[in-house]
Coordinates of C-alpha atoms and ligand atoms in Angstrom, one line a residue:
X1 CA -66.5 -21.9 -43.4
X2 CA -64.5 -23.9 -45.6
X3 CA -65.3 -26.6 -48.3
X4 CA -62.7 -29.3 -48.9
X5 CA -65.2 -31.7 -50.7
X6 CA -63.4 -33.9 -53.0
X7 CA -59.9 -32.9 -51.5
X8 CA -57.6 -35.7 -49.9
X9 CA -56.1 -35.2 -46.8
X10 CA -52.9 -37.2 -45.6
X11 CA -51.9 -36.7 -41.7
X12 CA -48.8 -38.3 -40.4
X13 CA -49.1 -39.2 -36.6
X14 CA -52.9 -38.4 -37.3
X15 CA -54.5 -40.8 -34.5
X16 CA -54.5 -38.6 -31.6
X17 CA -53.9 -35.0 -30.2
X18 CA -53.4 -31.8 -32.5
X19 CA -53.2 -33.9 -35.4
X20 CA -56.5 -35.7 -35.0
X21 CA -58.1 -32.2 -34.5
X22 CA -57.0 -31.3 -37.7
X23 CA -57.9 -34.7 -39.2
X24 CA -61.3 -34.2 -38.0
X25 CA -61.9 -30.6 -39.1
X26 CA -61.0 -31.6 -42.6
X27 CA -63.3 -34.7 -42.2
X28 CA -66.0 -32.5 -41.2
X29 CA -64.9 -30.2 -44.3
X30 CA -65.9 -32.8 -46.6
X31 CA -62.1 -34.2 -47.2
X32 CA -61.1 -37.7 -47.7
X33 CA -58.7 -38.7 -45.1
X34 CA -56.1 -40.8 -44.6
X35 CA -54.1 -41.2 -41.4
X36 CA -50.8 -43.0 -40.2
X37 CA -49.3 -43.5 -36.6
X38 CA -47.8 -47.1 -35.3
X39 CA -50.3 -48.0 -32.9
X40 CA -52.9 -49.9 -34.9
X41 CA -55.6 -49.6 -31.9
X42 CA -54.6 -45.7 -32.6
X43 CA -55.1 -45.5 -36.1
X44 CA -58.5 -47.9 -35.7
X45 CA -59.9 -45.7 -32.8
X46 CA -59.2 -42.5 -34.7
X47 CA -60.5 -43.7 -38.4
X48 CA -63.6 -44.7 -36.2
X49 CA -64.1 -41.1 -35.4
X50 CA -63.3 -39.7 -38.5
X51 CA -65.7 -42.0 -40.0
X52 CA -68.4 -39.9 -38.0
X53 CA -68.6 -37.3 -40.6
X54 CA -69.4 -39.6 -43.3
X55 CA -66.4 -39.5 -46.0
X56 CA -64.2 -42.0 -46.7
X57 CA -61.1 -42.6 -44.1
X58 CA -58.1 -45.1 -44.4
X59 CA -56.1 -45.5 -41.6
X60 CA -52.9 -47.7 -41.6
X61 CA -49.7 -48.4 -39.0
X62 CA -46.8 -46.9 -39.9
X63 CA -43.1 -45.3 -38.1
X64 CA -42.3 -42.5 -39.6
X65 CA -38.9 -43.5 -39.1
X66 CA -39.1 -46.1 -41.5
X67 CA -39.4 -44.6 -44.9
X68 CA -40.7 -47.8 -46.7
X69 CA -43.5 -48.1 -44.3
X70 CA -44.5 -44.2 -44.3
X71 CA -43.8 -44.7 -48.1
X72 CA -46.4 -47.6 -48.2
X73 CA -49.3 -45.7 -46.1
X74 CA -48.6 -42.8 -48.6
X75 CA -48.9 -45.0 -51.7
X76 CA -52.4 -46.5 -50.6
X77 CA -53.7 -43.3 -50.2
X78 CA -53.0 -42.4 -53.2
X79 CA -54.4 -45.7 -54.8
X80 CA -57.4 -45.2 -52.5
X81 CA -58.4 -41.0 -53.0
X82 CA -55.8 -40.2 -56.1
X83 CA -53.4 -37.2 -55.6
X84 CA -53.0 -35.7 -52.4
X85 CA -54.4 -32.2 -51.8
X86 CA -52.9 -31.8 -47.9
X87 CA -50.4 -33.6 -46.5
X88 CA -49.6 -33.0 -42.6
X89 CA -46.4 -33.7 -40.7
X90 CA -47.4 -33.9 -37.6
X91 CA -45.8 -37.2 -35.6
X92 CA -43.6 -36.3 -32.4
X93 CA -42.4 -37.5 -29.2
X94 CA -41.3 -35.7 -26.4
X95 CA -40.0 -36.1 -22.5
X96 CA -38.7 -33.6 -20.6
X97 CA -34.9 -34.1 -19.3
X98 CA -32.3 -32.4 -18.9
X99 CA -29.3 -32.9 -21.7
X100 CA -27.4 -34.3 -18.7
X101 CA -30.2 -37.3 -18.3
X102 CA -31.2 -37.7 -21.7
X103 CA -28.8 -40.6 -23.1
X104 CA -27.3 -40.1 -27.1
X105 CA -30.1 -42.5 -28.3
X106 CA -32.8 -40.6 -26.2
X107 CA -31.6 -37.5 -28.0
X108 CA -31.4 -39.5 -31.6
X109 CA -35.2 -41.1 -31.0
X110 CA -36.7 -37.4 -30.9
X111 CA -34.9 -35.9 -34.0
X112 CA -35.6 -39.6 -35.8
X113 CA -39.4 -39.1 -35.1
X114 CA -40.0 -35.3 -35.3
X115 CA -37.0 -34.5 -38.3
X116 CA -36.1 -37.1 -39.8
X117 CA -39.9 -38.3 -39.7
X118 CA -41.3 -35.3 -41.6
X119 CA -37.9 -35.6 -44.0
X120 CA -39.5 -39.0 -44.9
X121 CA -42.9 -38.2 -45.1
X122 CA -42.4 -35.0 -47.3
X123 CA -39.5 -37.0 -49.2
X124 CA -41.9 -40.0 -50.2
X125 CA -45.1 -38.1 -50.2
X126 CA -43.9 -35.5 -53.1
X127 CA -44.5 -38.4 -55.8
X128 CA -48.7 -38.6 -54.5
X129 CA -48.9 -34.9 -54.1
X130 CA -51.6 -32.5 -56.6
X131 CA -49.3 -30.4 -58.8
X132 CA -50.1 -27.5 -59.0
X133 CA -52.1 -26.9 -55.7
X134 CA -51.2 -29.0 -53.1
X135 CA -50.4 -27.7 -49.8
X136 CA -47.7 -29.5 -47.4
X137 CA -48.0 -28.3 -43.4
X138 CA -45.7 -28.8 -40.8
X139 CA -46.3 -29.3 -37.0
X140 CA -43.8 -27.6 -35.6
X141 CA -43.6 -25.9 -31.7
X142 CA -42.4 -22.8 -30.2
X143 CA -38.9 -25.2 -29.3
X144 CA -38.2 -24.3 -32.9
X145 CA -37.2 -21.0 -32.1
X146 CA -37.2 -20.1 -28.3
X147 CA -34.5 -22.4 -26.9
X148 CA -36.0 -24.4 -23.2
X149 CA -34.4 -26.1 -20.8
X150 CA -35.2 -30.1 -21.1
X151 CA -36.1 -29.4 -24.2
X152 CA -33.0 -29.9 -26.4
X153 CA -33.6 -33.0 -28.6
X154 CA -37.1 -31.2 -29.2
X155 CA -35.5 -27.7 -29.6
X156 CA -33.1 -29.0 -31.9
X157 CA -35.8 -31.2 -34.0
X158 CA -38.4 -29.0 -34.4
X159 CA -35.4 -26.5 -35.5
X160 CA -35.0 -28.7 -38.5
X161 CA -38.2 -29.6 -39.3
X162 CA -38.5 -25.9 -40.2
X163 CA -35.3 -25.7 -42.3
X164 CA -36.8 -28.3 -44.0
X165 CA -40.5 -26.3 -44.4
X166 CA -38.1 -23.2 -45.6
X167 CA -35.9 -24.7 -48.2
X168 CA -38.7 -27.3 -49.4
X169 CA -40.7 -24.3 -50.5
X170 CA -37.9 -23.0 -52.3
X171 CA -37.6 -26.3 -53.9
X172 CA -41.2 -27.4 -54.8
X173 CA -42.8 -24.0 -55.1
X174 CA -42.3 -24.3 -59.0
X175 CA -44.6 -27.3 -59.0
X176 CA -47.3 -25.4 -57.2
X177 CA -46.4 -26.8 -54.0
X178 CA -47.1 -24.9 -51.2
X179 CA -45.0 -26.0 -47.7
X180 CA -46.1 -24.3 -44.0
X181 CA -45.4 -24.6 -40.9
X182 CA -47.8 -24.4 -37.7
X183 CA -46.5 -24.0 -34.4
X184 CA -49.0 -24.6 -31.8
X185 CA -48.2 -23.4 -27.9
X186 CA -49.5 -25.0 -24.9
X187 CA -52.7 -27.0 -25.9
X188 CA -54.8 -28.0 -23.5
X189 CA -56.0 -31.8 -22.7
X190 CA -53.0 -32.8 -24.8
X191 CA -50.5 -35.5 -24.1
X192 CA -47.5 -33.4 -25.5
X193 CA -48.8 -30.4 -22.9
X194 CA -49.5 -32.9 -20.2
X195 CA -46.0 -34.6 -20.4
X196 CA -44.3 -30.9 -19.9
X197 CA -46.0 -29.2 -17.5
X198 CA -47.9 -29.9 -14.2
X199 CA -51.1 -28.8 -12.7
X200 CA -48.9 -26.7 -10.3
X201 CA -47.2 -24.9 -13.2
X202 CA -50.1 -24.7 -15.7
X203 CA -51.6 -22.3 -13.2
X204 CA -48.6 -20.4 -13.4
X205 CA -48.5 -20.4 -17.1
X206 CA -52.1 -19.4 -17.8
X207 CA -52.6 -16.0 -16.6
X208 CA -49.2 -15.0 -18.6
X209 CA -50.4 -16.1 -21.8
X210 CA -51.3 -12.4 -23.5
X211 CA -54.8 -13.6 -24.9
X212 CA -55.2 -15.3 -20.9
X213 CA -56.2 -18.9 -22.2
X214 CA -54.5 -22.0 -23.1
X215 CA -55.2 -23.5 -26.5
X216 CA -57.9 -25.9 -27.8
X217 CA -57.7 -28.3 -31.0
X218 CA -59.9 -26.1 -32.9
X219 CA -57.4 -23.4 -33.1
X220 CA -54.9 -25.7 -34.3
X221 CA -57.3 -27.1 -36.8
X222 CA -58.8 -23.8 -38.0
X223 CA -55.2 -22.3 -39.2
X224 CA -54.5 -25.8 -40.7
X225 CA -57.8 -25.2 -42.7
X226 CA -57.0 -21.9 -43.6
X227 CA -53.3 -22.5 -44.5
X228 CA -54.4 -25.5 -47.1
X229 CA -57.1 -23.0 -48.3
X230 CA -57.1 -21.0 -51.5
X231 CA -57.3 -17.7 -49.4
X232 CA -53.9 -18.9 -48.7
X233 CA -53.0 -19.5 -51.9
X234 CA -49.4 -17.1 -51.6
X235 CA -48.4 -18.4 -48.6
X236 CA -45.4 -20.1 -48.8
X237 CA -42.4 -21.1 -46.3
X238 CA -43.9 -19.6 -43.2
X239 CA -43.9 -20.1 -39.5
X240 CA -47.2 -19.3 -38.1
X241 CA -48.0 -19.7 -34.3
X242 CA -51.4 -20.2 -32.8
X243 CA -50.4 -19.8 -29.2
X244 CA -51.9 -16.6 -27.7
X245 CA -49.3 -14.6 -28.0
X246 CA -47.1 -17.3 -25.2
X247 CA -44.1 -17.5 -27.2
X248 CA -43.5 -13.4 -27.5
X249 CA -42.5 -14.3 -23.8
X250 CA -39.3 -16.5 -25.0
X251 CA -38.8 -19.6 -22.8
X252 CA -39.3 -17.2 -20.0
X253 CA -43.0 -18.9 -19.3
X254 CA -42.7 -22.3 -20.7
X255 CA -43.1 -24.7 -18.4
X256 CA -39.6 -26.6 -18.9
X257 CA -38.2 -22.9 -17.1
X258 CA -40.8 -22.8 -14.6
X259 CA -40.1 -26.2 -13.6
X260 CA -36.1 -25.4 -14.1
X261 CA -36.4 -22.8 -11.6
X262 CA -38.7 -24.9 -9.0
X263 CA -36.3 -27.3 -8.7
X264 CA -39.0 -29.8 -10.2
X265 CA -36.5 -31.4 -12.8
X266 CA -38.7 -34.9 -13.9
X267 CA -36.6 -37.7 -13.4
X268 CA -35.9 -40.7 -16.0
X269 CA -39.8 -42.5 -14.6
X270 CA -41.7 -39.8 -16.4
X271 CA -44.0 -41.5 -18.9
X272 CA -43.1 -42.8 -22.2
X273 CA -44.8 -44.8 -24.6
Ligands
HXC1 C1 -34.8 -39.6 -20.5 C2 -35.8 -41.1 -22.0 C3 -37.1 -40.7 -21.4 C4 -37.2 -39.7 -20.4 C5 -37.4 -42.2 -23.0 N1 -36.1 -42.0 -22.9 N2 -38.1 -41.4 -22.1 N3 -34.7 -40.5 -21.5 N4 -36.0 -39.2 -20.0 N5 -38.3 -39.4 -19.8 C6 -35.0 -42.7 -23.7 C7 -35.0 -44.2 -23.5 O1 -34.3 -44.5 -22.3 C8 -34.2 -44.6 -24.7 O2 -32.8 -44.4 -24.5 C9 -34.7 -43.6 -25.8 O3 -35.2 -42.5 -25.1 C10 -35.7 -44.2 -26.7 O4 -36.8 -44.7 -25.8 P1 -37.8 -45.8 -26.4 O5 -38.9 -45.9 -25.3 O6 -37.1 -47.0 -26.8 O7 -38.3 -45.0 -27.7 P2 -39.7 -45.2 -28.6 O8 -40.4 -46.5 -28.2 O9 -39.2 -45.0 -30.0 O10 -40.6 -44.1 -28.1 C11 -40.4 -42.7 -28.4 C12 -40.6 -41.8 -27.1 C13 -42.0 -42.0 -26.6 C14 -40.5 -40.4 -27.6 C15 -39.6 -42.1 -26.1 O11 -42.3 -41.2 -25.4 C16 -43.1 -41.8 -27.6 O12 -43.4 -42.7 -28.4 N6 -43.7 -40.6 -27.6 C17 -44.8 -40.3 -28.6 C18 -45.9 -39.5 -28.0 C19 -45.4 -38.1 -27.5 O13 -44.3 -38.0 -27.0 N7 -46.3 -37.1 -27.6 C20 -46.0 -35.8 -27.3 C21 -45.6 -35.0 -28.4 S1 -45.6 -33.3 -27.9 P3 -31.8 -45.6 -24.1 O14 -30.4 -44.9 -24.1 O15 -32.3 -46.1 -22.8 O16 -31.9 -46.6 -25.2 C22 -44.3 -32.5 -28.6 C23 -44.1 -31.0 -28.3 C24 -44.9 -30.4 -27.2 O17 -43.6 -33.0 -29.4 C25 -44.7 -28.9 -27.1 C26 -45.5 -28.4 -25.9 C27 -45.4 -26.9 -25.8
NAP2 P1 -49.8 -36.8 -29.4 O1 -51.2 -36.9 -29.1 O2 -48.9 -37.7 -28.7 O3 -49.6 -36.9 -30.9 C1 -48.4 -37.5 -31.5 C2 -48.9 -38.4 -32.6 O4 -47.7 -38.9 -33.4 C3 -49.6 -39.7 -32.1 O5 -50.7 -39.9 -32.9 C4 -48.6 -40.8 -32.3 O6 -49.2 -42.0 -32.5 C5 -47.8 -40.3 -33.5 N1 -46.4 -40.8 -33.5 C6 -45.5 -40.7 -32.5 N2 -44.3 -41.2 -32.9 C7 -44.6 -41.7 -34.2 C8 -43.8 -42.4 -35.1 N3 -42.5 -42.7 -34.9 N4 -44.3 -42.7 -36.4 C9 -45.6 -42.4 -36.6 N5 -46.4 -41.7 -35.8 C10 -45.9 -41.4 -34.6 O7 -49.2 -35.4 -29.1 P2 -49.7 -33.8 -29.3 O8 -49.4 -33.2 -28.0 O9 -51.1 -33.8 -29.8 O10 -48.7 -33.4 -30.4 C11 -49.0 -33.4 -31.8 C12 -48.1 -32.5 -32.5 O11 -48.2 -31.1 -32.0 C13 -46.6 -32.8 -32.4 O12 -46.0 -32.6 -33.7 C14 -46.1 -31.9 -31.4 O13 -44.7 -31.6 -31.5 C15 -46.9 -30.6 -31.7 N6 -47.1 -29.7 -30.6 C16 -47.8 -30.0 -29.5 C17 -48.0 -29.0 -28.5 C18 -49.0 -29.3 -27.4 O14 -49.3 -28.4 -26.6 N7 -49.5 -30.5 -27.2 C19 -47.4 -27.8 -28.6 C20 -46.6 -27.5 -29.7 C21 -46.4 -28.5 -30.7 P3 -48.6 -43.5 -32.2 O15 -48.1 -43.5 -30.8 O16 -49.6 -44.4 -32.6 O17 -47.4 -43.6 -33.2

């Protein structure tokens, strides 16, 4: 349905989950892509798949958290494909604990990654981006908004990150810089959805989602498409779920309540990477 042929495609955090989706989609579109996590194994097993669909794909380690480094991946991109057509914000980490369990630097590692990380990566990319006619997307999460229990660090990050969406397309729109945000609701078979829910509470969740489904990657991916699209070519500084109507529910259904309310509070051995 769409054509990105010719376009290049830059996806921080792009080696795995919602962002690989949309990596691939545009891959499959015809883009040029480049990606950029800090697992090298990551970034090679991901560029590996991109490289499926035949275009050209460069894949290098970076933190987001460290500007130079997200700087660098940025700069051989653009040495590599020329200006930038999409660049994606997408790198994040998340644990569910309480604010009582969560230590200052546990709180500080999530706003470093998700905030301060797309600060950086918008920041440094602006330099590489197409002018007019590039389009900038976020990956945000219904946190952003509705506020959830051993969620704060992500509630307050993900808060930011679209402050920064808003007031960056104030900023660039005069360069023909377009700057979105996409917040996606419970995905399935994803490691941000499997680290906040259980099998126990997804069943609870499902049948309250209004369009009665969890999400896939291809939803995700098919409103990045259309968001760096010309159909969506006066869309500026917006928030756009693609969660099935789950977050018109509030934090009421998310599984950090349900889990509040069972008396299932994760302790500090939940997994982290
Ligand atoms: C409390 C925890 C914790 C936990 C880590 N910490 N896990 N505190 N409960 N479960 C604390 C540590 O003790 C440490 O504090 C601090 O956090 C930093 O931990 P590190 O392991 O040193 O951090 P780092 O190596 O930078 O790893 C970052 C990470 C990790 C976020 C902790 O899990 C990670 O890399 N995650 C990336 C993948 C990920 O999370 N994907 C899901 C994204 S989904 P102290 O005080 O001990 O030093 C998402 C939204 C989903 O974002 C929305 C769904 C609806
Ligand atoms: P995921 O697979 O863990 O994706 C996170 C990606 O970010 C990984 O590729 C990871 O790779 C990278 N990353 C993490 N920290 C990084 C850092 N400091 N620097 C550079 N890259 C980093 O998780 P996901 O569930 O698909 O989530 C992807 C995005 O969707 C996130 O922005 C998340 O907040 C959002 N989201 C997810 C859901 C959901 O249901 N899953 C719902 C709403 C929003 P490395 O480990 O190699 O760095």
């Amino acid at each position: 349905m769409f054509d990105f042929t010719g376009k290049a495609v830059f996806v921080a955090g792009g080696s795995s989950g919602i962002n690989l989706g949309i990596a691939d989609a545009f891959a499959a579109a015809g883009a040029s892509l480049a990606i950029a996590s800090r697992s090298a194994e990551r970034v090679e097993a991901a560029s590996a798949q991109l490289r499926r669909h035949g275009g050209k794909v460069l894949g290098r380690s970076a933190d987001v958290r460290d500007y130079a480094a997200i700087s660098a991946a940025l700069a051989a991109a653009h040495a590599e494909f020329g200006e930038i057509d999409v660049l994606v914000s997408g790198a994040a980490g998340n644990f569910p604990a309480l604010a009582l369990g969560m230590s200052a630097n546990a709180f500080k590692t999530v706003v470093d990654i998700d905030l301060l990380g797309t600060f950086n990566v918008l920041r440094a990319g602006h330099q590489y981006l197409r002018k007019p006619g590039a389009a900038v997307i976020n990956i945000s999460a219904p946190q952003s908004w509705n506020p959830m229990p051993l969620q704060v660090h992500a509630c307050a990050a993900k808060a930011g990150v679209d402050q920064v969406m808003r007031v960056l397309a104030m900023e660039w729109g005069g360069d023909g810089i377009r700057v979105n945000s996409i917040a996606p609701g419970p995905i399935e078979g994803t490691e941000g959805f499997k680290r906040l829910s259980t099998p126990e509470l997804r069943q609870k969740m499902a049948s309250r989602v209004p369009l009665r489904r969890f999400g896939t990657l291809d939803d995700c991916a098919s409103l990045a498409l259309f968001l760096a699209s010309p159909l969506a070519s006066w869309i500026t500084g917006a928030l756009i779920p693609v969660d099935g109507g789950w977050s018109l529910y509030g934090a009421g259904l998310s599984s950090t309540q349900l889990a509040l309310e069972a008396g299932a509070v994760p302790g500090r051995s939940s997994e982290s990477r």
